[in-house]
């Protein structure tokens, strides 16, 4: 087993890791925003419900949620989950959307009320104020917390293994059972490089937004 | 014809009556100063006039058009809401500039957004935007900030920020420009430059309502002074009379604090 063939097989696991990562991100980012609107809604029952759900999701392990999403439909309703990767995505998207929603909420609530009022007296609608004035301030505020959460997501993808979805650690583990330990360490390098790139990207974004101060 | 007529405005927060029936009217070119002790309802009144709060009772007319009637609240289209809103400009105590936009962008933002709904926007986009910019540049130089056009708010002093805020409000040509303690958040050495700008506006016959604690300034600049006390207008009149010959005990006591 050469270094190259092991690298290739780890790469295929890594592809699946990146796939879970990207799809989760693309869906959880907007869903989180919608949830955050619910959690600051003026309509009390909705706000209360959303906050309870967020509490439940943040208060239990992602691994447990993964298992429940995969097994519960079959055991409870006799409709077994057909696709393992789908179960992974559902659990990840819901879990991360809940975390993102709290970050968004913090960002939204941190914006000075005066910004909305200034927009209003200049004749802007609420939507215009949100997109033209407030959004960028929120983005700037939440970038560090987002960076943290996104990097955690990279590593959380390894939980997919729990319901036998192949990903990077899974690929490396194949060699461990054959008595080869170093591919496991080698897989760590993939995570490190990936997270390194993300850190650089977030650093760039923060720098881009450093031209103004809130 | 009064440019603004306010009738019997009442506003309460919870159980406290903050405005207990305010009525006044102003003519085009008038400069009204509103004075009064802290908590007398000055800010609340300005906020009701600018629709940041909804009064529980009362009417507001602009140029004799009824634009607000608490007894008869009708659903307004966004366009009507904007028209109503744009009768007024408001300069805040805390400036509230948009931090991510430079001075020129702050002054032009609202107009650029509005221009997008013009029917011939896509056809004459360049001209329209150039026009907006040109007017904004003129306003910025009018408040003495020509050299700061591309600066961001954090690069400006408080006095400069407040002058940008004034230019931003003027850019929309409000019928009535309101100020809520425009210099209260400023170091004393910076109040002068802001007051000078407001004086210039008064000289140009811009209709203004100014809530202020600067008594000397109020006396110089205003055509009429309103003294508010516990949610009512306790006294009003020309500055000469109000300041030199107050008729109520409350106003006398209030003015004594400043001497
Ligand atoms: N959002 C609010 N909720 C509850 N009470 C409020 C609110 N805003 C103002 N008040 C109360 O209304 C009263 C009048 O407040 P207002 O800010 O209008 O006074 P003001 O004359 O502007 O005072 P100042 O000179 O200190 O600015 C105060 O007693 C204040 O506590
Ligand atoms: Mg006030």
Tab-separated table of C-alpha atoms and ligand atoms in Angstrom:
chain	number	residue	atom	x	y	z
A	1	UNK	CA	0.000	0.000	0.000
A	2	UNK	CA	1.767	3.055	-1.222
A	3	UNK	CA	1.568	6.560	0.119
A	4	UNK	CA	-0.107	7.619	-3.087
A	5	UNK	CA	-2.861	5.023	-2.999
A	6	UNK	CA	-3.568	5.830	0.623
A	7	UNK	CA	-3.638	9.519	-0.185
A	8	UNK	CA	-6.111	8.845	-2.962
A	9	UNK	CA	-8.372	6.801	-0.760
A	10	UNK	CA	-8.258	9.454	1.983
A	11	UNK	CA	-9.028	12.051	-0.656
A	12	UNK	CA	-12.199	10.241	-1.616
A	13	UNK	CA	-13.237	10.257	2.043
A	14	UNK	CA	-12.310	13.915	2.196
A	15	UNK	CA	-14.558	14.646	-0.784
A	16	UNK	CA	-17.473	13.247	1.126
A	17	UNK	CA	-16.471	15.364	4.132
A	18	UNK	CA	-16.398	18.493	1.987
A	19	UNK	CA	-19.718	17.523	0.425
A	20	UNK	CA	-21.420	17.254	3.827
A	21	UNK	CA	-19.740	20.474	4.915
A	22	UNK	CA	-20.762	22.545	1.897
A	23	UNK	CA	-24.338	21.307	1.648
A	24	UNK	CA	-24.879	21.814	5.365
A	25	UNK	CA	-23.501	25.328	5.169
A	26	UNK	CA	-25.503	26.334	2.107
A	27	UNK	CA	-28.757	25.218	3.697
A	28	UNK	CA	-28.137	26.045	7.348
A	29	UNK	CA	-27.027	29.646	6.751
A	30	UNK	CA	-30.368	30.861	5.322
A	31	UNK	CA	-32.437	28.547	7.517
A	32	UNK	CA	-30.668	29.960	10.568
A	33	UNK	CA	-31.655	33.466	9.516
A	34	UNK	CA	-35.291	32.446	9.223
A	35	UNK	CA	-35.156	30.791	12.645
A	36	UNK	CA	-33.557	33.893	14.135
A	37	UNK	CA	-36.448	35.997	12.836
A	38	UNK	CA	-38.764	33.589	14.625
A	39	UNK	CA	-36.810	33.866	17.845
A	40	UNK	CA	-37.116	37.669	17.867
A	41	UNK	CA	-40.671	37.727	16.581
A	42	UNK	CA	-43.120	40.018	18.325
A	43	UNK	CA	-45.644	37.178	18.212
A	44	UNK	CA	-45.056	35.534	21.573
A	45	UNK	CA	-46.215	31.951	20.906
A	46	UNK	CA	-43.981	31.761	17.829
A	47	UNK	CA	-41.020	33.227	19.674
A	48	UNK	CA	-41.547	30.838	22.543
A	49	UNK	CA	-41.878	27.800	20.280
A	50	UNK	CA	-38.799	28.676	18.245
A	51	UNK	CA	-36.724	29.258	21.347
A	52	UNK	CA	-37.810	25.912	22.803
A	53	UNK	CA	-36.794	24.124	19.625
A	54	UNK	CA	-33.445	25.897	19.532
A	55	UNK	CA	-32.928	24.998	23.172
A	56	UNK	CA	-33.677	21.327	22.484
A	57	UNK	CA	-31.331	21.193	19.534
A	58	UNK	CA	-28.486	22.995	21.220
A	59	UNK	CA	-29.062	21.079	24.429
A	60	UNK	CA	-28.574	17.581	22.994
A	61	UNK	CA	-25.576	16.033	21.244
A	62	UNK	CA	-25.439	16.169	17.480
A	63	UNK	CA	-24.576	12.479	17.535
A	64	UNK	CA	-27.870	11.682	19.238
A	65	UNK	CA	-29.780	13.804	16.739
A	66	UNK	CA	-28.049	11.974	13.913
A	67	UNK	CA	-29.101	8.606	15.278
A	68	UNK	CA	-32.648	9.767	15.875
A	69	UNK	CA	-33.041	11.206	12.377
A	70	UNK	CA	-31.740	7.997	10.865
A	71	UNK	CA	-33.566	5.414	12.959
A	72	UNK	CA	-36.699	7.147	14.233
A	73	UNK	CA	-38.681	7.198	10.953
A	74	UNK	CA	-38.265	3.439	10.607
A	75	UNK	CA	-38.862	2.520	14.228
A	76	UNK	CA	-41.706	4.930	14.898
A	77	UNK	CA	-43.536	5.112	11.589
A	78	UNK	CA	-42.364	2.059	9.691
A	79	UNK	CA	-40.803	4.295	7.057
A	80	UNK	CA	-37.103	3.517	7.208
A	81	UNK	CA	-34.802	6.321	6.114
A	82	UNK	CA	-33.700	5.319	2.626
A	83	UNK	CA	-30.577	7.407	2.367
A	84	UNK	CA	-27.910	7.646	5.053
A	85	UNK	CA	-26.413	10.785	3.605
A	86	UNK	CA	-29.847	12.405	3.605
A	87	UNK	CA	-30.162	11.630	7.315
A	88	UNK	CA	-26.759	13.203	7.907
A	89	UNK	CA	-27.711	16.331	6.004
A	90	UNK	CA	-31.052	16.720	7.769
A	91	UNK	CA	-29.497	16.373	11.203
A	92	UNK	CA	-26.573	18.655	10.402
A	93	UNK	CA	-28.662	21.353	8.755
A	94	UNK	CA	-31.124	21.501	11.645
A	95	UNK	CA	-28.376	21.460	14.250
A	96	UNK	CA	-26.249	24.114	12.606
A	97	UNK	CA	-29.208	26.292	11.672
A	98	UNK	CA	-30.074	26.389	15.388
A	99	UNK	CA	-26.564	27.525	16.292
A	100	UNK	CA	-26.423	30.017	13.446
A	101	UNK	CA	-29.802	31.438	14.447
A	102	UNK	CA	-28.450	32.327	17.870
A	103	UNK	CA	-25.449	34.017	16.305
A	104	UNK	CA	-27.708	35.962	13.944
A	105	UNK	CA	-29.977	36.913	16.811
A	106	UNK	CA	-27.044	38.321	18.754
A	107	UNK	CA	-25.981	40.253	15.665
A	108	UNK	CA	-29.441	41.595	14.936
A	109	UNK	CA	-30.035	42.661	18.527
A	110	UNK	CA	-26.654	44.361	18.729
A	111	UNK	CA	-27.513	46.846	15.990
A	112	UNK	CA	-28.306	50.252	17.400
A	113	UNK	CA	-32.010	51.090	17.230
A	114	UNK	CA	-30.987	54.495	15.938
A	115	UNK	CA	-29.893	52.932	12.654
A	116	UNK	CA	-33.433	51.717	11.947
A	117	UNK	CA	-34.886	55.051	12.989
A	118	UNK	CA	-32.443	57.023	10.865
A	119	UNK	CA	-33.387	54.852	7.903
A	120	UNK	CA	-37.077	55.308	8.581
A	121	UNK	CA	-36.971	59.092	8.806
A	122	UNK	CA	-35.102	59.095	5.503
A	123	UNK	CA	-38.114	57.413	3.947
A	124	UNK	CA	-36.708	53.899	3.647
A	125	UNK	CA	-38.916	50.879	4.175
A	126	UNK	CA	-38.038	48.307	6.829
A	127	UNK	CA	-36.750	45.909	4.175
A	128	UNK	CA	-34.590	48.585	2.613
A	129	UNK	CA	-33.130	49.502	5.988
A	130	UNK	CA	-32.409	45.858	6.711
A	131	UNK	CA	-30.617	45.134	3.467
A	132	UNK	CA	-28.972	48.501	2.780
A	133	UNK	CA	-28.041	49.610	6.269
A	134	UNK	CA	-28.204	46.931	8.913
A	135	UNK	CA	-27.167	43.693	7.218
A	136	UNK	CA	-23.520	44.556	6.660
A	137	UNK	CA	-23.200	45.729	10.260
A	138	UNK	CA	-24.624	42.404	11.412
A	139	UNK	CA	-22.252	40.481	9.157
A	140	UNK	CA	-19.294	42.377	10.531
A	141	UNK	CA	-20.399	41.719	14.092
A	142	UNK	CA	-21.018	37.997	13.698
A	143	UNK	CA	-18.045	37.105	11.537
A	144	UNK	CA	-15.771	35.919	14.388
A	145	UNK	CA	-18.496	33.744	15.916
A	146	UNK	CA	-19.422	32.394	12.487
A	147	UNK	CA	-15.824	31.518	11.778
A	148	UNK	CA	-15.740	29.490	14.975
A	149	UNK	CA	-18.934	27.660	14.168
A	150	UNK	CA	-17.971	26.903	10.576
A	151	UNK	CA	-14.651	25.445	11.656
A	152	UNK	CA	-16.434	23.292	14.204
A	153	UNK	CA	-18.664	22.048	11.403
A	154	UNK	CA	-15.629	20.822	9.453
A	155	UNK	CA	-14.704	18.536	12.300
A	156	UNK	CA	-18.273	17.574	13.173
A	157	UNK	CA	-18.644	16.001	9.737
A	158	UNK	CA	-16.707	13.062	11.158
A	159	UNK	CA	-19.816	12.209	13.192
A	160	UNK	CA	-21.438	10.971	9.973
A	161	UNK	CA	-19.503	7.781	10.585
A	162	UNK	CA	-21.913	6.934	13.385
A	163	UNK	CA	-24.545	5.946	10.836
A	164	UNK	CA	-21.947	4.480	8.492
A	165	UNK	CA	-21.661	7.312	6.031
A	166	UNK	CA	-18.135	7.175	4.637
A	167	UNK	CA	-16.073	10.276	5.223
A	168	UNK	CA	-12.457	11.119	5.948
A	169	UNK	CA	-12.033	9.405	9.337
A	170	UNK	CA	-13.903	6.394	8.013
A	171	UNK	CA	-11.438	6.117	5.111
A	172	UNK	CA	-8.484	6.376	7.474
A	173	UNK	CA	-9.956	3.859	9.880
A	174	UNK	CA	-10.009	1.215	7.182
A	175	UNK	CA	-6.205	1.094	7.458
A	176	UNK	CA	-6.210	0.968	11.225
A	177	UNK	CA	-8.083	-2.323	11.067
A	178	UNK	CA	-5.264	-3.527	8.787
A	179	UNK	CA	-2.704	-2.548	11.420
A	180	UNK	CA	-1.638	0.713	9.841
A	181	UNK	CA	-1.913	3.696	12.174
A	182	UNK	CA	-0.290	6.582	10.302
A	183	UNK	CA	-3.154	7.193	7.824
A	184	UNK	CA	-5.196	8.242	10.840
A	185	UNK	CA	-2.680	10.943	11.695
A	186	UNK	CA	-2.436	11.765	8.028
A	187	UNK	CA	-6.193	12.382	7.910
A	188	UNK	CA	-5.670	15.044	10.584
A	189	UNK	CA	-3.547	16.943	8.080
A	190	UNK	CA	-6.530	17.182	5.737
A	191	UNK	CA	-8.655	18.749	8.464
A	192	UNK	CA	-5.845	21.088	9.441
A	193	UNK	CA	-5.321	22.320	5.900
A	194	UNK	CA	-9.048	22.715	5.281
A	195	UNK	CA	-9.572	24.641	8.508
A	196	UNK	CA	-6.457	26.663	7.741
A	197	UNK	CA	-7.927	27.735	4.411
A	198	UNK	CA	-11.250	28.624	6.066
A	199	UNK	CA	-9.434	30.650	8.723
A	200	UNK	CA	-7.652	32.562	5.986
A	201	UNK	CA	-10.925	33.187	4.145
A	202	UNK	CA	-12.617	34.500	7.284
A	203	UNK	CA	-9.546	36.610	8.001
A	204	UNK	CA	-9.875	38.111	4.509
A	205	UNK	CA	-13.562	38.832	5.036
A	206	UNK	CA	-12.882	40.496	8.376
A	207	UNK	CA	-10.172	42.585	6.793
A	208	UNK	CA	-12.506	43.558	3.955
A	209	UNK	CA	-15.001	44.853	6.508
A	210	UNK	CA	-12.418	46.605	8.643
A	211	UNK	CA	-12.802	49.822	6.636
A	212	UNK	CA	-15.692	50.810	8.865
A	213	UNK	CA	-16.310	50.690	12.580
A	214	UNK	CA	-19.560	50.134	14.373
B	1	UNK	CA	-51.313	78.749	5.646
B	2	UNK	CA	-49.321	76.942	8.295
B	3	UNK	CA	-46.691	74.563	7.085
B	4	UNK	CA	-47.298	72.426	10.147
B	5	UNK	CA	-50.269	72.256	12.448
B	6	UNK	CA	-50.255	69.892	15.393
B	7	UNK	CA	-53.533	69.379	17.247
B	8	UNK	CA	-53.974	67.895	20.677
B	9	UNK	CA	-51.232	65.264	20.495
B	10	UNK	CA	-51.354	62.823	23.392
B	11	UNK	CA	-48.945	60.028	24.109
B	12	UNK	CA	-48.516	57.688	27.037
B	13	UNK	CA	-46.008	54.999	27.871
B	14	UNK	CA	-47.693	52.376	30.004
B	15	UNK	CA	-49.399	54.355	32.734
B	16	UNK	CA	-47.472	57.605	32.395
B	17	UNK	CA	-48.971	60.358	30.324
B	18	UNK	CA	-45.973	61.867	28.606
B	19	UNK	CA	-47.772	64.233	26.233
B	20	UNK	CA	-51.075	65.547	27.550
B	21	UNK	CA	-52.421	67.406	24.568
B	22	UNK	CA	-49.934	69.427	22.549
B	23	UNK	CA	-51.128	71.880	19.949
B	24	UNK	CA	-49.150	74.412	17.986
B	25	UNK	CA	-48.687	75.529	14.439
B	26	UNK	CA	-45.785	76.982	12.542
B	27	UNK	CA	-45.430	79.071	9.425
B	28	UNK	CA	-43.005	78.545	6.590
B	29	UNK	CA	-39.576	79.853	7.555
B	30	UNK	CA	-40.295	79.750	11.258
B	31	UNK	CA	-37.673	78.479	13.628
B	32	UNK	CA	-39.255	77.039	16.746
B	33	UNK	CA	-37.175	76.201	19.766
B	34	UNK	CA	-38.573	73.764	22.262
B	35	UNK	CA	-37.112	74.048	25.728
B	36	UNK	CA	-38.037	72.385	28.974
B	37	UNK	CA	-36.613	70.283	31.722
B	38	UNK	CA	-35.573	66.682	31.316
B	39	UNK	CA	-38.542	64.333	31.017
B	40	UNK	CA	-40.980	67.040	29.979
B	41	UNK	CA	-41.694	65.183	26.724
B	42	UNK	CA	-39.684	67.121	24.133
B	43	UNK	CA	-38.147	64.076	22.502
B	44	UNK	CA	-41.441	62.221	22.582
B	45	UNK	CA	-43.137	65.109	20.801
B	46	UNK	CA	-40.524	65.161	18.026
B	47	UNK	CA	-40.782	61.385	17.714
B	48	UNK	CA	-44.562	61.563	17.359
B	49	UNK	CA	-44.270	64.244	14.698
B	50	UNK	CA	-41.731	62.090	12.842
B	51	UNK	CA	-43.818	58.907	13.172
B	52	UNK	CA	-41.213	57.109	15.246
B	53	UNK	CA	-43.984	56.856	17.829
B	54	UNK	CA	-47.699	56.777	17.216
B	55	UNK	CA	-49.678	59.298	19.189
B	56	UNK	CA	-52.855	58.027	20.848
B	57	UNK	CA	-54.793	61.095	20.007
B	58	UNK	CA	-54.387	64.148	17.875
B	59	UNK	CA	-54.013	65.323	14.320
B	60	UNK	CA	-51.098	66.536	12.251
B	61	UNK	CA	-51.496	68.720	9.178
B	62	UNK	CA	-48.782	69.639	6.718
B	63	UNK	CA	-49.707	72.525	4.426
B	64	UNK	CA	-53.294	72.003	5.586
B	65	UNK	CA	-53.288	68.379	4.440
B	66	UNK	CA	-54.289	66.033	7.208
B	67	UNK	CA	-51.437	63.533	7.273
B	68	UNK	CA	-52.063	61.938	10.631
B	69	UNK	CA	-55.267	61.359	12.549
B	70	UNK	CA	-55.139	59.124	15.598
B	71	UNK	CA	-58.933	58.687	15.641
B	72	UNK	CA	-59.026	57.604	12.063
B	73	UNK	CA	-55.953	55.542	11.325
B	74	UNK	CA	-56.117	54.486	7.706
B	75	UNK	CA	-53.892	51.941	6.094
B	76	UNK	CA	-51.277	53.746	4.026
B	77	UNK	CA	-49.512	52.383	0.993
B	78	UNK	CA	-45.708	52.351	1.258
B	79	UNK	CA	-45.592	55.280	-1.163
B	80	UNK	CA	-48.029	57.309	0.972
B	81	UNK	CA	-46.050	56.430	4.073
B	82	UNK	CA	-42.885	57.663	2.444
B	83	UNK	CA	-44.518	60.902	1.290
B	84	UNK	CA	-45.766	61.517	4.791
B	85	UNK	CA	-42.407	60.683	6.304
B	86	UNK	CA	-40.513	62.896	3.899
B	87	UNK	CA	-42.404	65.999	4.948
B	88	UNK	CA	-40.092	65.881	7.920
B	89	UNK	CA	-36.394	65.542	8.485
B	90	UNK	CA	-34.946	64.581	11.843
B	91	UNK	CA	-31.469	65.112	13.194
B	92	UNK	CA	-30.765	62.897	16.177
B	93	UNK	CA	-28.847	63.670	19.318
B	94	UNK	CA	-26.571	60.703	18.561
B	95	UNK	CA	-26.135	61.424	14.818
B	96	UNK	CA	-26.964	57.856	13.709
B	97	UNK	CA	-24.839	57.997	10.587
B	98	UNK	CA	-24.535	54.729	8.687
B	99	UNK	CA	-21.061	53.484	9.638
B	100	UNK	CA	-20.358	51.464	6.499
B	101	UNK	CA	-20.946	54.398	4.164
B	102	UNK	CA	-18.727	57.396	3.631
B	103	UNK	CA	-19.980	60.959	3.932
B	104	UNK	CA	-21.197	61.222	0.350
B	105	UNK	CA	-22.862	57.811	0.485
B	106	UNK	CA	-24.575	58.670	3.768
B	107	UNK	CA	-26.033	61.805	2.235
B	108	UNK	CA	-27.131	60.113	-1.007
B	109	UNK	CA	-28.203	56.628	0.143
B	110	UNK	CA	-31.904	57.315	0.631
B	111	UNK	CA	-32.168	59.173	-2.653
B	112	UNK	CA	-30.321	56.500	-4.577
B	113	UNK	CA	-32.727	53.900	-3.216
B	114	UNK	CA	-35.708	56.070	-4.063
B	115	UNK	CA	-34.451	56.804	-7.546
B	116	UNK	CA	-34.666	53.115	-8.379
B	117	UNK	CA	-38.440	53.329	-8.426
B	118	UNK	CA	-38.459	56.185	-10.938
B	119	UNK	CA	-40.034	55.082	-14.219
B	120	UNK	CA	-37.093	56.186	-16.345
B	121	UNK	CA	-34.408	55.008	-13.928
B	122	UNK	CA	-32.800	52.365	-16.123
B	123	UNK	CA	-32.818	54.722	-19.075
B	124	UNK	CA	-31.212	57.701	-17.366
B	125	UNK	CA	-29.453	55.980	-14.493
B	126	UNK	CA	-26.174	57.808	-15.027
B	127	UNK	CA	-27.742	61.251	-15.179
B	128	UNK	CA	-29.991	60.636	-12.221
B	129	UNK	CA	-27.144	59.438	-10.017
B	130	UNK	CA	-24.857	62.243	-11.169
B	131	UNK	CA	-27.591	64.687	-10.270
B	132	UNK	CA	-28.038	63.201	-6.818
B	133	UNK	CA	-24.302	63.297	-6.218
B	134	UNK	CA	-23.964	66.844	-7.393
B	135	UNK	CA	-26.644	68.057	-5.031
B	136	UNK	CA	-25.123	66.085	-2.183
B	137	UNK	CA	-21.678	67.527	-2.793
B	138	UNK	CA	-23.191	71.007	-2.659
B	139	UNK	CA	-24.901	70.212	0.648
B	140	UNK	CA	-21.741	68.760	2.109
B	141	UNK	CA	-19.835	71.890	1.254
B	142	UNK	CA	-22.660	73.943	2.708
B	143	UNK	CA	-22.053	72.279	6.086
B	144	UNK	CA	-18.330	72.878	5.625
B	145	UNK	CA	-17.125	69.347	4.993
B	146	UNK	CA	-15.924	69.446	1.404
B	147	UNK	CA	-12.622	67.911	2.445
B	148	UNK	CA	-14.343	64.952	4.145
B	149	UNK	CA	-16.486	63.696	1.299
B	150	UNK	CA	-14.956	60.221	1.228
B	151	UNK	CA	-14.301	59.902	4.969
B	152	UNK	CA	-16.134	57.317	7.028
B	153	UNK	CA	-18.071	58.319	10.142
B	154	UNK	CA	-15.453	56.900	12.522
B	155	UNK	CA	-12.887	59.224	10.977
B	156	UNK	CA	-14.936	62.300	11.882
B	157	UNK	CA	-15.345	64.259	15.088
B	158	UNK	CA	-18.771	64.388	16.692
B	159	UNK	CA	-19.367	67.880	15.365
B	160	UNK	CA	-18.469	66.798	11.857
B	161	UNK	CA	-20.697	63.745	12.121
B	162	UNK	CA	-23.597	65.893	13.205
B	163	UNK	CA	-23.039	68.222	10.263
B	164	UNK	CA	-23.129	65.225	7.924
B	165	UNK	CA	-26.387	64.184	9.567
B	166	UNK	CA	-27.783	67.642	8.854
B	167	UNK	CA	-26.711	67.430	5.210
B	168	UNK	CA	-28.251	63.974	4.984
B	169	UNK	CA	-31.581	65.259	6.286
B	170	UNK	CA	-31.500	68.315	4.005
B	171	UNK	CA	-30.848	66.158	0.958
B	172	UNK	CA	-34.472	65.019	0.983
B	173	UNK	CA	-35.828	68.571	1.024
B	174	UNK	CA	-38.048	68.175	4.065
B	175	UNK	CA	-40.723	70.784	4.655
B	176	UNK	CA	-39.770	70.879	8.307
B	177	UNK	CA	-36.398	69.958	9.720
B	178	UNK	CA	-36.425	68.755	13.333
B	179	UNK	CA	-33.469	68.604	15.689
B	180	UNK	CA	-33.405	66.725	18.964
B	181	UNK	CA	-30.688	68.291	21.094
B	182	UNK	CA	-28.266	68.322	18.183
B	183	UNK	CA	-25.325	69.365	20.322
B	184	UNK	CA	-25.952	67.472	23.552
B	185	UNK	CA	-23.629	64.606	22.635
B	186	UNK	CA	-20.807	66.976	21.700
B	187	UNK	CA	-17.841	68.363	23.576
B	188	UNK	CA	-18.413	72.056	24.284
B	189	UNK	CA	-15.765	73.130	21.770
B	190	UNK	CA	-17.633	71.306	19.005
B	191	UNK	CA	-21.124	72.682	19.629
B	192	UNK	CA	-20.255	75.993	17.962
B	193	UNK	CA	-19.676	74.540	14.516
B	194	UNK	CA	-23.007	72.698	14.557
B	195	UNK	CA	-24.943	75.688	15.871
B	196	UNK	CA	-23.348	77.839	13.175
B	197	UNK	CA	-24.681	75.493	10.491
B	198	UNK	CA	-28.166	75.652	12.016
B	199	UNK	CA	-27.968	79.453	12.174
B	200	UNK	CA	-27.112	79.514	8.476
B	201	UNK	CA	-30.135	77.362	7.739
B	202	UNK	CA	-32.321	79.717	9.733
B	203	UNK	CA	-30.961	82.609	7.693
B	204	UNK	CA	-31.979	80.714	4.563
B	205	UNK	CA	-35.533	80.457	5.883
B	206	UNK	CA	-35.550	76.702	6.373
B	207	UNK	CA	-38.448	75.782	8.631
B	208	UNK	CA	-37.099	74.140	11.763
B	209	UNK	CA	-38.111	72.759	15.124
B	210	UNK	CA	-35.181	72.603	17.492
B	211	UNK	CA	-35.215	70.916	20.878
B	212	UNK	CA	-32.285	72.378	22.721
B	213	UNK	CA	-30.729	73.164	26.039
B	214	UNK	CA	-28.626	75.962	24.509
B	215	UNK	CA	-30.641	78.920	25.789
B	216	UNK	CA	-28.489	81.614	24.243
B	217	UNK	CA	-28.724	79.903	20.882
B	218	UNK	CA	-32.486	79.415	21.193
B	219	UNK	CA	-32.894	83.102	22.009
B	220	UNK	CA	-30.840	84.189	18.987
B	221	UNK	CA	-32.045	81.842	16.343
B	222	UNK	CA	-35.720	81.211	16.951
B	223	UNK	CA	-38.748	83.104	15.861
B	224	UNK	CA	-40.763	81.445	18.591
B	225	UNK	CA	-39.981	79.511	21.745
B	226	UNK	CA	-42.090	76.745	23.258
B	227	UNK	CA	-41.573	75.856	26.884
B	228	UNK	CA	-42.752	72.361	27.695
B	229	UNK	CA	-43.491	71.224	31.202
B	230	UNK	CA	-44.822	67.815	32.207
B	231	UNK	CA	-46.311	67.049	28.846
B	232	UNK	CA	-47.977	70.357	28.113
B	233	UNK	CA	-46.923	73.592	26.503
B	234	UNK	CA	-46.641	75.776	29.566
B	235	UNK	CA	-45.620	78.924	27.760
B	236	UNK	CA	-44.823	80.068	24.262
B	237	UNK	CA	-43.997	83.254	22.464
B	238	UNK	CA	-41.272	85.254	20.795
B	239	UNK	CA	-37.849	84.630	22.360
B	240	UNK	CA	-37.519	88.196	23.605
B	241	UNK	CA	-40.648	87.833	25.672
B	242	UNK	CA	-40.200	84.262	26.845
B	243	UNK	CA	-36.622	84.702	28.002
B	244	UNK	CA	-36.753	88.193	29.458
B	245	UNK	CA	-40.255	88.163	30.799
B	246	UNK	CA	-41.430	84.648	31.626
B	247	UNK	CA	-44.981	84.627	32.856
B	248	UNK	CA	-45.041	81.272	34.616
B	249	UNK	CA	-43.234	80.348	37.771
B	250	UNK	CA	-42.073	77.067	36.197
B	251	UNK	CA	-40.342	78.800	33.323
B	252	UNK	CA	-38.728	81.302	35.650
B	253	UNK	CA	-37.376	78.470	37.771
B	254	UNK	CA	-36.227	76.594	34.675
B	255	UNK	CA	-34.402	79.611	33.251
B	256	UNK	CA	-32.767	80.395	36.565
B	257	UNK	CA	-30.896	77.096	36.371
B	258	UNK	CA	-29.173	78.315	33.231
B	259	UNK	CA	-28.098	81.718	34.553
C	1	LIG	N1	-39.869	54.273	25.292
C	1	LIG	C1	-40.283	54.739	26.477
C	1	LIG	N2	-40.881	53.912	27.358
C	1	LIG	C2	-41.312	54.366	28.547
C	1	LIG	N3	-41.190	55.626	28.955
C	1	LIG	C3	-40.598	56.511	28.140
C	1	LIG	C4	-40.110	56.109	26.858
C	1	LIG	N4	-39.567	57.189	26.261
C	1	LIG	C5	-39.710	58.209	27.131
C	1	LIG	N5	-40.329	57.817	28.255
C	1	LIG	C6	-40.683	58.677	29.393
C	1	LIG	O1	-41.371	59.785	28.896
C	1	LIG	C7	-40.998	60.964	29.566
C	1	LIG	C8	-40.589	62.028	28.595
C	1	LIG	O2	-39.421	61.616	27.937
C	1	LIG	P1	-38.726	62.472	26.811
C	1	LIG	O3	-37.548	61.704	26.339
C	1	LIG	O4	-39.714	62.885	25.809
C	1	LIG	O5	-38.234	63.741	27.619
C	1	LIG	P2	-37.322	64.945	27.135
C	1	LIG	O6	-38.087	66.179	27.394
C	1	LIG	O7	-36.843	64.716	25.775
C	1	LIG	O8	-36.120	64.870	28.163
C	1	LIG	P3	-34.566	65.167	27.947
C	1	LIG	O9	-34.387	66.636	28.064
C	1	LIG	O10	-33.913	64.442	29.081
C	1	LIG	O11	-34.190	64.614	26.634
C	1	LIG	C9	-39.916	60.566	30.543
C	1	LIG	O12	-40.500	60.478	31.823
C	1	LIG	C10	-39.461	59.234	30.080
C	1	LIG	O13	-39.072	58.442	31.152
C	2	LIG	MG1	-34.943	64.330	24.890
